[in-house]
Coordinates of C-alpha atoms and ligand atoms in Angstrom, one line a residue:
M1485 CA 11.5 -75.5 -24.2
T1486 CA 10.4 -71.9 -24.8
D1487 CA 10.7 -70.9 -28.6
L1488 CA 12.9 -68.2 -28.5
S1489 CA 12.8 -66.8 -32.0
A1490 CA 9.1 -67.2 -31.6
L1491 CA 9.1 -65.1 -28.8
E1492 CA 11.5 -62.5 -30.2
S1493 CA 9.4 -62.1 -32.8
E1494 CA 6.1 -61.8 -31.0
L1495 CA 7.8 -59.1 -28.6
T1496 CA 9.7 -57.1 -30.8
A1497 CA 6.1 -56.7 -33.0
K1498 CA 4.1 -55.9 -29.9
I1499 CA 6.8 -53.1 -28.8
A1500 CA 6.9 -51.4 -32.3
A1501 CA 3.4 -50.8 -31.6
A1502 CA 3.0 -49.9 -27.9
D1503 CA 2.4 -46.4 -26.6
A1504 CA 3.4 -45.3 -23.2
A1505 CA 1.4 -46.7 -21.0
A1506 CA 1.6 -50.4 -23.3
L1507 CA 5.2 -50.0 -23.2
E1508 CA 5.5 -50.0 -20.0
A1509 CA 3.4 -52.8 -19.3
L1510 CA 5.9 -54.9 -22.0
R1511 CA 8.3 -53.9 -20.1
I1512 CA 7.0 -55.4 -16.6
D1513 CA 6.0 -58.7 -18.2
A1514 CA 9.3 -59.1 -19.9
L1515 CA 12.2 -58.3 -18.2
G1516 CA 10.6 -56.9 -14.7
K1517 CA 11.3 -59.2 -11.9
T1518 CA 8.9 -62.3 -12.6
G1519 CA 9.1 -61.6 -15.9
E1520 CA 9.4 -64.0 -18.7
I1521 CA 12.8 -63.5 -19.8
S1522 CA 13.9 -63.2 -16.3
N1523 CA 12.2 -66.1 -15.5
L1524 CA 14.1 -67.7 -18.4
L1525 CA 17.5 -66.7 -17.2
K1526 CA 16.7 -67.6 -13.9
S1527 CA 16.0 -71.3 -15.3
L1528 CA 19.2 -71.5 -16.4
G1529 CA 20.3 -72.4 -13.0
A1530 CA 18.9 -75.7 -13.5
M1531 CA 20.2 -76.7 -16.5
S1532 CA 22.9 -79.0 -17.2
P1533 CA 26.2 -77.6 -17.9
D1534 CA 25.9 -78.4 -21.8
E1535 CA 22.9 -76.9 -22.0
R1536 CA 23.5 -73.9 -20.1
R1537 CA 26.2 -73.3 -22.5
E1538 CA 23.9 -73.5 -25.6
Q1539 CA 20.6 -71.4 -24.3
G1540 CA 22.8 -69.1 -22.0
P1541 CA 23.8 -66.8 -24.8
K1542 CA 20.6 -66.9 -26.8
I1543 CA 18.2 -66.0 -23.5
N1544 CA 20.7 -63.5 -22.8
G1545 CA 21.2 -62.4 -26.3
L1546 CA 17.0 -62.1 -26.3
R1547 CA 16.9 -59.9 -23.1
D1548 CA 19.5 -57.9 -24.7
I1549 CA 17.3 -57.3 -28.1
V1550 CA 14.0 -57.0 -26.3
A1551 CA 15.8 -53.9 -23.7
T1552 CA 17.1 -52.2 -26.8
A1553 CA 14.0 -52.6 -28.9
I1554 CA 12.2 -51.1 -25.9
A1555 CA 14.5 -48.2 -25.0
A1556 CA 14.2 -47.2 -29.2
R1557 CA 10.7 -47.4 -29.0
K1558 CA 10.6 -45.0 -26.0
A1559 CA 12.7 -42.6 -27.2
E1560 CA 10.7 -43.0 -30.4
L1561 CA 7.1 -41.7 -28.2
D1562 CA 9.1 -39.5 -26.2
A1563 CA 10.2 -37.4 -29.0
A1564 CA 6.4 -37.8 -30.9
A1565 CA 5.2 -36.8 -27.5
L1566 CA 7.8 -33.2 -27.3
D1567 CA 7.0 -32.7 -30.9
A1568 CA 3.1 -32.7 -30.6
R1569 CA 3.5 -30.5 -27.2
L1570 CA 5.7 -27.8 -29.3
A1571 CA 3.3 -28.0 -32.2
A1572 CA 0.0 -27.4 -29.2
E1573 CA 2.0 -24.6 -27.1
R1574 CA 3.4 -22.6 -29.9
V1575 CA 3.0 -18.9 -29.6
D1576 CA 2.2 -16.8 -32.1
L1577 CA 4.0 -13.9 -31.9
T1578 CA 2.2 -11.8 -35.0
L1579 CA -1.1 -11.7 -33.0
P1580 CA -2.0 -8.5 -31.3
A1581 CA -1.2 -8.2 -27.5
P1582 CA -4.1 -8.6 -25.5
P1583 CA -5.7 -5.2 -23.9
R1584 CA -4.1 -4.5 -20.7
R1585 CA -5.3 -1.7 -18.3
K1586 CA -2.4 0.4 -16.6
G1587 CA -2.8 0.8 -12.8
S1588 CA -2.0 4.3 -11.8
V1589 CA -1.3 6.2 -8.4
H1590 CA -4.4 8.3 -7.3
P1591 CA -3.6 12.1 -7.1
I1592 CA -3.8 11.9 -3.5
M1593 CA -1.7 9.3 -2.6
Q1594 CA 0.9 11.4 -5.2
V1595 CA 0.2 14.7 -3.2
M1596 CA 0.9 12.6 0.3
D1597 CA 3.7 11.3 -1.1
E1598 CA 5.2 15.3 -2.3
M1599 CA 4.3 16.5 1.0
I1600 CA 6.2 13.7 3.1
A1601 CA 9.3 14.3 0.6
I1602 CA 9.4 18.0 1.4
F1603 CA 9.2 17.8 5.1
A1604 CA 11.1 14.9 5.2
E1605 CA 13.8 17.3 4.0
M1606 CA 13.2 19.8 6.2
G1607 CA 14.0 16.9 8.9
F1608 CA 10.4 15.6 9.8
A1609 CA 10.0 11.7 10.4
V1610 CA 6.5 10.5 9.6
A1611 CA 3.9 9.2 12.3
E1612 CA 0.6 7.7 12.1
G1613 CA -2.2 6.7 14.4
P1614 CA -5.8 4.9 13.9
D1615 CA -8.3 5.9 12.0
I1616 CA -10.9 4.5 14.6
E1617 CA -9.8 6.7 17.8
D1618 CA -10.8 7.0 21.3
D1619 CA -12.5 10.0 23.0
F1620 CA -9.2 10.9 24.9
H1621 CA -6.9 11.3 22.1
N1622 CA -9.6 12.8 19.6
F1623 CA -11.4 15.4 21.6
T1624 CA -10.2 15.3 25.8
G1625 CA -6.7 15.1 25.3
L1626 CA -6.7 17.7 22.8
N1627 CA -8.1 20.4 25.4
F1628 CA -11.8 19.8 23.8
P1629 CA -13.8 20.2 27.2
P1630 CA -16.3 17.7 27.6
K1631 CA -20.0 18.5 25.8
H1632 CA -18.4 21.5 24.5
P1633 CA -19.8 23.5 21.2
A1634 CA -16.2 22.8 20.1
R1635 CA -17.1 19.0 19.5
E1636 CA -20.4 20.1 17.7
T1637 CA -17.9 22.1 15.0
H1638 CA -16.1 18.5 14.2
D1639 CA -19.6 16.5 12.9
T1640 CA -18.2 13.4 14.2
F1641 CA -19.2 10.0 13.3
F1642 CA -19.5 8.0 16.1
L1643 CA -19.6 4.1 16.5
Q1644 CA -21.6 1.8 18.4
E1645 CA -20.8 1.8 22.4
D1646 CA -18.3 -0.9 23.2
E1647 CA -18.7 -3.1 26.6
R1648 CA -17.3 -0.5 28.4
G1649 CA -19.9 1.7 27.3
E1650 CA -17.2 4.2 25.4
R1651 CA -18.1 5.4 21.7
K1652 CA -14.9 5.6 20.0
V1653 CA -15.3 7.6 17.1
L1654 CA -13.8 7.7 13.3
R1655 CA -11.0 10.6 13.7
T1656 CA -12.3 14.3 12.9
H1657 CA -8.7 15.0 12.4
T1658 CA -4.8 13.7 12.7
S1659 CA -4.5 16.0 15.9
P1660 CA -4.7 13.2 18.0
I1661 CA -1.6 11.8 16.4
Q1662 CA 0.0 14.6 18.4
I1663 CA -0.7 13.3 21.3
R1664 CA 0.3 9.7 20.8
V1665 CA 3.4 11.3 20.0
M1666 CA 4.2 13.6 22.8
Q1667 CA 2.7 10.8 25.5
R1668 CA 6.2 9.0 26.7
A1669 CA 4.4 6.3 28.0
N1670 CA 2.2 5.4 25.3
T1671 CA 4.0 2.3 23.3
A1672 CA 1.5 1.9 20.6
V1673 CA -0.4 -1.2 22.1
E1674 CA -3.0 -1.4 18.9
A1675 CA -0.5 -1.8 16.2
P1676 CA 3.2 -1.6 15.5
Q1677 CA 2.8 0.8 13.3
F1678 CA 1.5 3.7 14.9
A1679 CA 3.7 6.6 16.6
H1680 CA 5.3 5.8 20.2
G1681 CA 5.6 8.0 22.6
Q1682 CA 9.2 10.1 22.1
E1683 CA 11.0 12.7 24.4
P1684 CA 11.4 16.2 23.0
P1685 CA 12.6 17.9 20.8
I1686 CA 10.2 16.3 18.6
R1687 CA 9.4 17.1 14.5
I1688 CA 6.6 15.3 12.9
I1689 CA 4.2 15.2 10.2
G1690 CA 1.1 12.7 10.7
P1691 CA -0.4 11.8 7.5
G1692 CA -3.9 10.2 7.5
R1693 CA -7.7 10.0 6.5
T1694 CA -9.7 11.9 8.6
Y1695 CA -14.1 12.0 8.5
R1696 CA -16.8 14.4 9.3
K1697 CA -20.5 14.4 8.3
D1698 CA -20.2 16.7 5.5
S1699 CA -20.3 17.0 1.7
D1700 CA -20.1 19.5 -0.7
R1701 CA -18.0 20.5 -3.8
T1702 CA -14.8 21.1 -0.8
H1703 CA -15.7 18.8 1.3
T1704 CA -16.3 14.7 1.3
P1705 CA -17.8 12.6 4.5
M1706 CA -14.0 10.8 4.6
F1707 CA -10.9 13.4 3.8
H1708 CA -6.9 13.3 4.4
Q1709 CA -5.0 15.4 6.1
M1710 CA -1.2 15.5 7.2
E1711 CA -0.5 17.1 11.0
G1712 CA 2.6 18.6 11.5
L1713 CA 4.1 19.2 15.1
V1714 CA 7.4 20.3 16.1
I1715 CA 8.2 20.5 19.9
D1716 CA 11.8 22.2 21.1
R1717 CA 12.7 24.9 23.1
A1718 CA 12.1 28.8 22.1
I1719 CA 9.8 27.5 19.6
T1720 CA 8.0 30.4 18.0
L1721 CA 5.0 31.2 15.6
G1722 CA 7.8 32.7 13.3
H1723 CA 8.8 29.7 12.9
L1724 CA 5.8 28.3 12.2
K1725 CA 4.8 30.5 9.5
W1726 CA 8.4 30.2 7.8
T1727 CA 8.0 26.8 7.9
L1728 CA 4.2 26.5 6.2
D1729 CA 5.4 29.1 4.1
A1730 CA 8.6 27.1 2.7
F1731 CA 6.3 24.5 2.5
I1732 CA 3.8 26.2 0.1
R1733 CA 6.7 27.7 -2.3
R1734 CA 8.0 24.3 -2.4
F1735 CA 4.8 22.3 -3.0
F1736 CA 3.9 24.5 -5.9
E1737 CA 7.0 25.1 -7.1
T1738 CA 6.4 29.0 -7.1
D1739 CA 7.3 32.3 -5.3
Q1740 CA 3.9 33.3 -6.5
V1741 CA 1.5 31.8 -4.1
V1742 CA -0.7 34.4 -1.9
T1743 CA -1.8 33.1 1.4
R1744 CA -3.1 34.5 4.1
F1745 CA -3.4 34.0 7.5
R1746 CA -6.8 34.6 10.0
P1747 CA -7.0 34.4 13.2
H1748 CA -9.2 31.3 14.5
F1749 CA -9.8 29.1 17.5
F1750 CA -9.0 25.9 18.0
P1751 CA -8.9 23.9 21.5
F1752 CA -5.8 22.6 21.3
T1753 CA -3.6 25.8 20.2
E1754 CA -3.3 29.0 21.7
P1755 CA -2.6 31.6 19.4
S1756 CA -4.5 29.8 16.2
A1757 CA -4.9 30.3 12.6
E1758 CA -6.1 29.3 9.6
M1759 CA -4.7 29.5 6.2
D1760 CA -6.3 30.0 2.9
V1761 CA -4.4 29.8 -0.7
Q1762 CA -5.7 32.6 -3.1
C1763 CA -7.4 31.0 -6.4
D1764 CA -9.7 31.4 -9.0
R1765 CA -12.3 28.9 -9.5
S1766 CA -14.4 30.3 -11.8
A1767 CA -13.9 28.5 -15.1
G1768 CA -14.6 25.2 -13.7
M1769 CA -11.2 24.8 -13.3
V1770 CA -9.2 25.8 -9.9
K1771 CA -5.5 27.8 -10.5
I1772 CA -3.7 29.3 -7.6
G1773 CA -2.2 32.9 -7.4
E1774 CA -5.3 34.1 -9.7
G1775 CA -8.9 35.4 -9.1
S1776 CA -10.4 36.3 -5.5
D1777 CA -11.7 33.2 -4.2
W1778 CA -9.4 31.7 -1.1
L1779 CA -9.7 28.1 -0.6
E1780 CA -8.6 27.2 3.5
I1781 CA -6.2 24.5 3.4
L1782 CA -4.7 24.2 6.8
G1783 CA -5.3 25.5 10.5
G1784 CA -2.2 25.8 12.7
G1785 CA -0.8 27.5 16.2
M1786 CA 1.3 27.3 19.0
V1787 CA 0.4 24.1 20.9
H1788 CA -1.9 25.0 24.3
P1789 CA -0.1 24.6 27.6
N1790 CA -2.8 22.7 28.1
I1791 CA -1.9 20.2 25.9
L1792 CA 1.6 20.0 27.0
R1793 CA 0.6 19.2 30.8
T1794 CA -1.4 16.5 29.8
V1795 CA 1.5 14.7 28.4
G1796 CA 3.7 15.6 31.4
L1797 CA 5.7 18.3 29.4
D1798 CA 6.5 21.3 31.7
P1799 CA 5.3 24.4 29.6
D1800 CA 7.7 26.6 30.6
E1801 CA 10.4 24.7 29.2
W1802 CA 9.2 23.5 26.5
Q1803 CA 6.9 24.8 23.4
G1804 CA 5.9 24.0 19.8
F1805 CA 3.5 24.8 16.6
A1806 CA 1.5 22.4 15.3
F1807 CA -0.8 22.6 12.4
G1808 CA -3.2 20.3 10.3
L1809 CA -2.7 20.6 6.4
G1810 CA -5.7 19.3 3.9
V1811 CA -4.1 17.1 1.4
D1812 CA -7.1 16.5 -1.1
R1813 CA -7.5 20.4 -1.0
L1814 CA -4.0 21.0 -1.7
A1815 CA -4.4 18.1 -4.5
V1816 CA -7.3 19.9 -6.0
L1817 CA -5.1 23.4 -6.0
K1818 CA -2.3 21.9 -7.5
Y1819 CA -3.9 19.5 -10.0
G1820 CA -6.6 21.8 -10.8
M1821 CA -9.5 19.3 -10.2
P1822 CA -12.9 21.3 -9.8
D1823 CA -15.0 19.1 -7.3
L1824 CA -13.6 17.2 -4.8
R1825 CA -15.9 14.5 -4.4
D1826 CA -14.8 12.8 -8.0
M1827 CA -11.7 12.0 -6.0
F1828 CA -13.2 9.6 -4.4
S1829 CA -16.2 8.4 -6.8
A1830 CA -14.0 5.6 -7.8
D1831 CA -14.5 6.0 -11.3
V1832 CA -11.5 4.8 -13.6
R1833 CA -12.1 6.9 -16.3
W1834 CA -11.7 10.2 -13.7
L1835 CA -8.4 7.8 -12.4
E1836 CA -6.8 7.2 -16.5
H1837 CA -7.0 11.0 -17.0
Y1838 CA -6.0 12.4 -13.0
G1839 CA -3.2 9.3 -12.1
F1840 CA 0.1 9.5 -12.1
S1841 CA 2.2 6.9 -13.4
A1842 CA 3.4 4.2 -11.1
F1843 CA 6.9 3.6 -12.2
A1844 CA 10.4 6.0 -12.9
H1845 CA 8.0 9.2 -11.9
P1846 CA 10.2 11.8 -10.7
N1847 CA 8.5 13.7 -7.8
P1848 CA 7.4 16.7 -9.5
A1849 CA 8.1 18.8 -5.8
T1850 CA 11.5 17.3 -5.2
G1851 CA 12.9 16.0 -8.4
L1852 CA 12.9 12.6 -6.7
S1853 CA 11.7 9.7 -7.7
Ligands
LIG82 N1 -7.1 19.8 13.6 C1 -7.5 20.6 13.0 C2 -8.6 21.1 12.3 O1 -8.8 19.7 11.9 C3 -6.2 21.9 12.3 C4 -5.1 22.1 13.0 C5 -3.9 21.0 13.7 C6 -5.3 23.7 14.0 C7 -3.1 21.6 14.3 C8 -3.9 23.6 15.0 C9 -3.2 22.9 15.1 O2 -9.1 21.7 11.9

């Protein structure tokens, strides 16, 4: 016959000294299905009624004592573990915060947003196209005849020939977006974000990156343009001039900006013009409305009838104007960076100086955030 009081003192001593793992092992050995105390309880069934009356309460009592001791020890260990964790994970709020660099919005993106906001208020929608274009959208569809010298003026970056012998280009301007928007059969198969063809009337702007082999103080091989296209009935050059004047005044937040139109040639507009903004760049800074320097900021004109025919619109019914604004040039003029190339030199100090806060920053051109 098992000595119950010896077993009790042995188990309670072991429980009091056990760590979490040992405690669980003790519980299984004593109270588990085939544990020592469970076996004792099972043995009650084989006893005579007298024996059972005597042993029953003792064995059950032992089971209760051991179970209570295990629960108490477990609570003790849990509390100790929690205390240890609280001590280890304590945060010292008096320590200085680690330095953290705040990101900022690149001036180009800021200016793009300002421009989009102004044109959106005039009722223009945003349309986009791919940076890697085919010859048709970048040149031929825009009335650049094959081998024509006008193609040369674009200093194009060509990609390697593909399987079909076609050489794609890094688009030299955002004007391919015009074709994409006017081609009503275009369902933008390359990617859903690109412009789908629309029925006129059309009033879109097409912001994006453009590429030419060119690098000096006012040119970088990658730059940004924003195309504008309006197609409707009875649109004239007067609408183009008014739209650009209204935009410029709004963008520079002043009526004092001096601009000039110079007659120019583009294969896809007739008549065509370039627009310059008067500025002073003598003191290593760019100031608008002063001085005797001119910075070309856009090309524009009336959409050439050949373009309308190419996309299946009747030039006797529909006319329109188009323009391509130099986004980087506008940023330079508005925020006074002396050299365009710094914009893309990926210098964090430059960005910290010229960058804009990403949060709750009201758009300076519109007052909207
Ligand atoms: N795509 C022309 C350029 O990059 C600008 C332009 C756009 C001219 C639209 C006329 C109409 O120089």
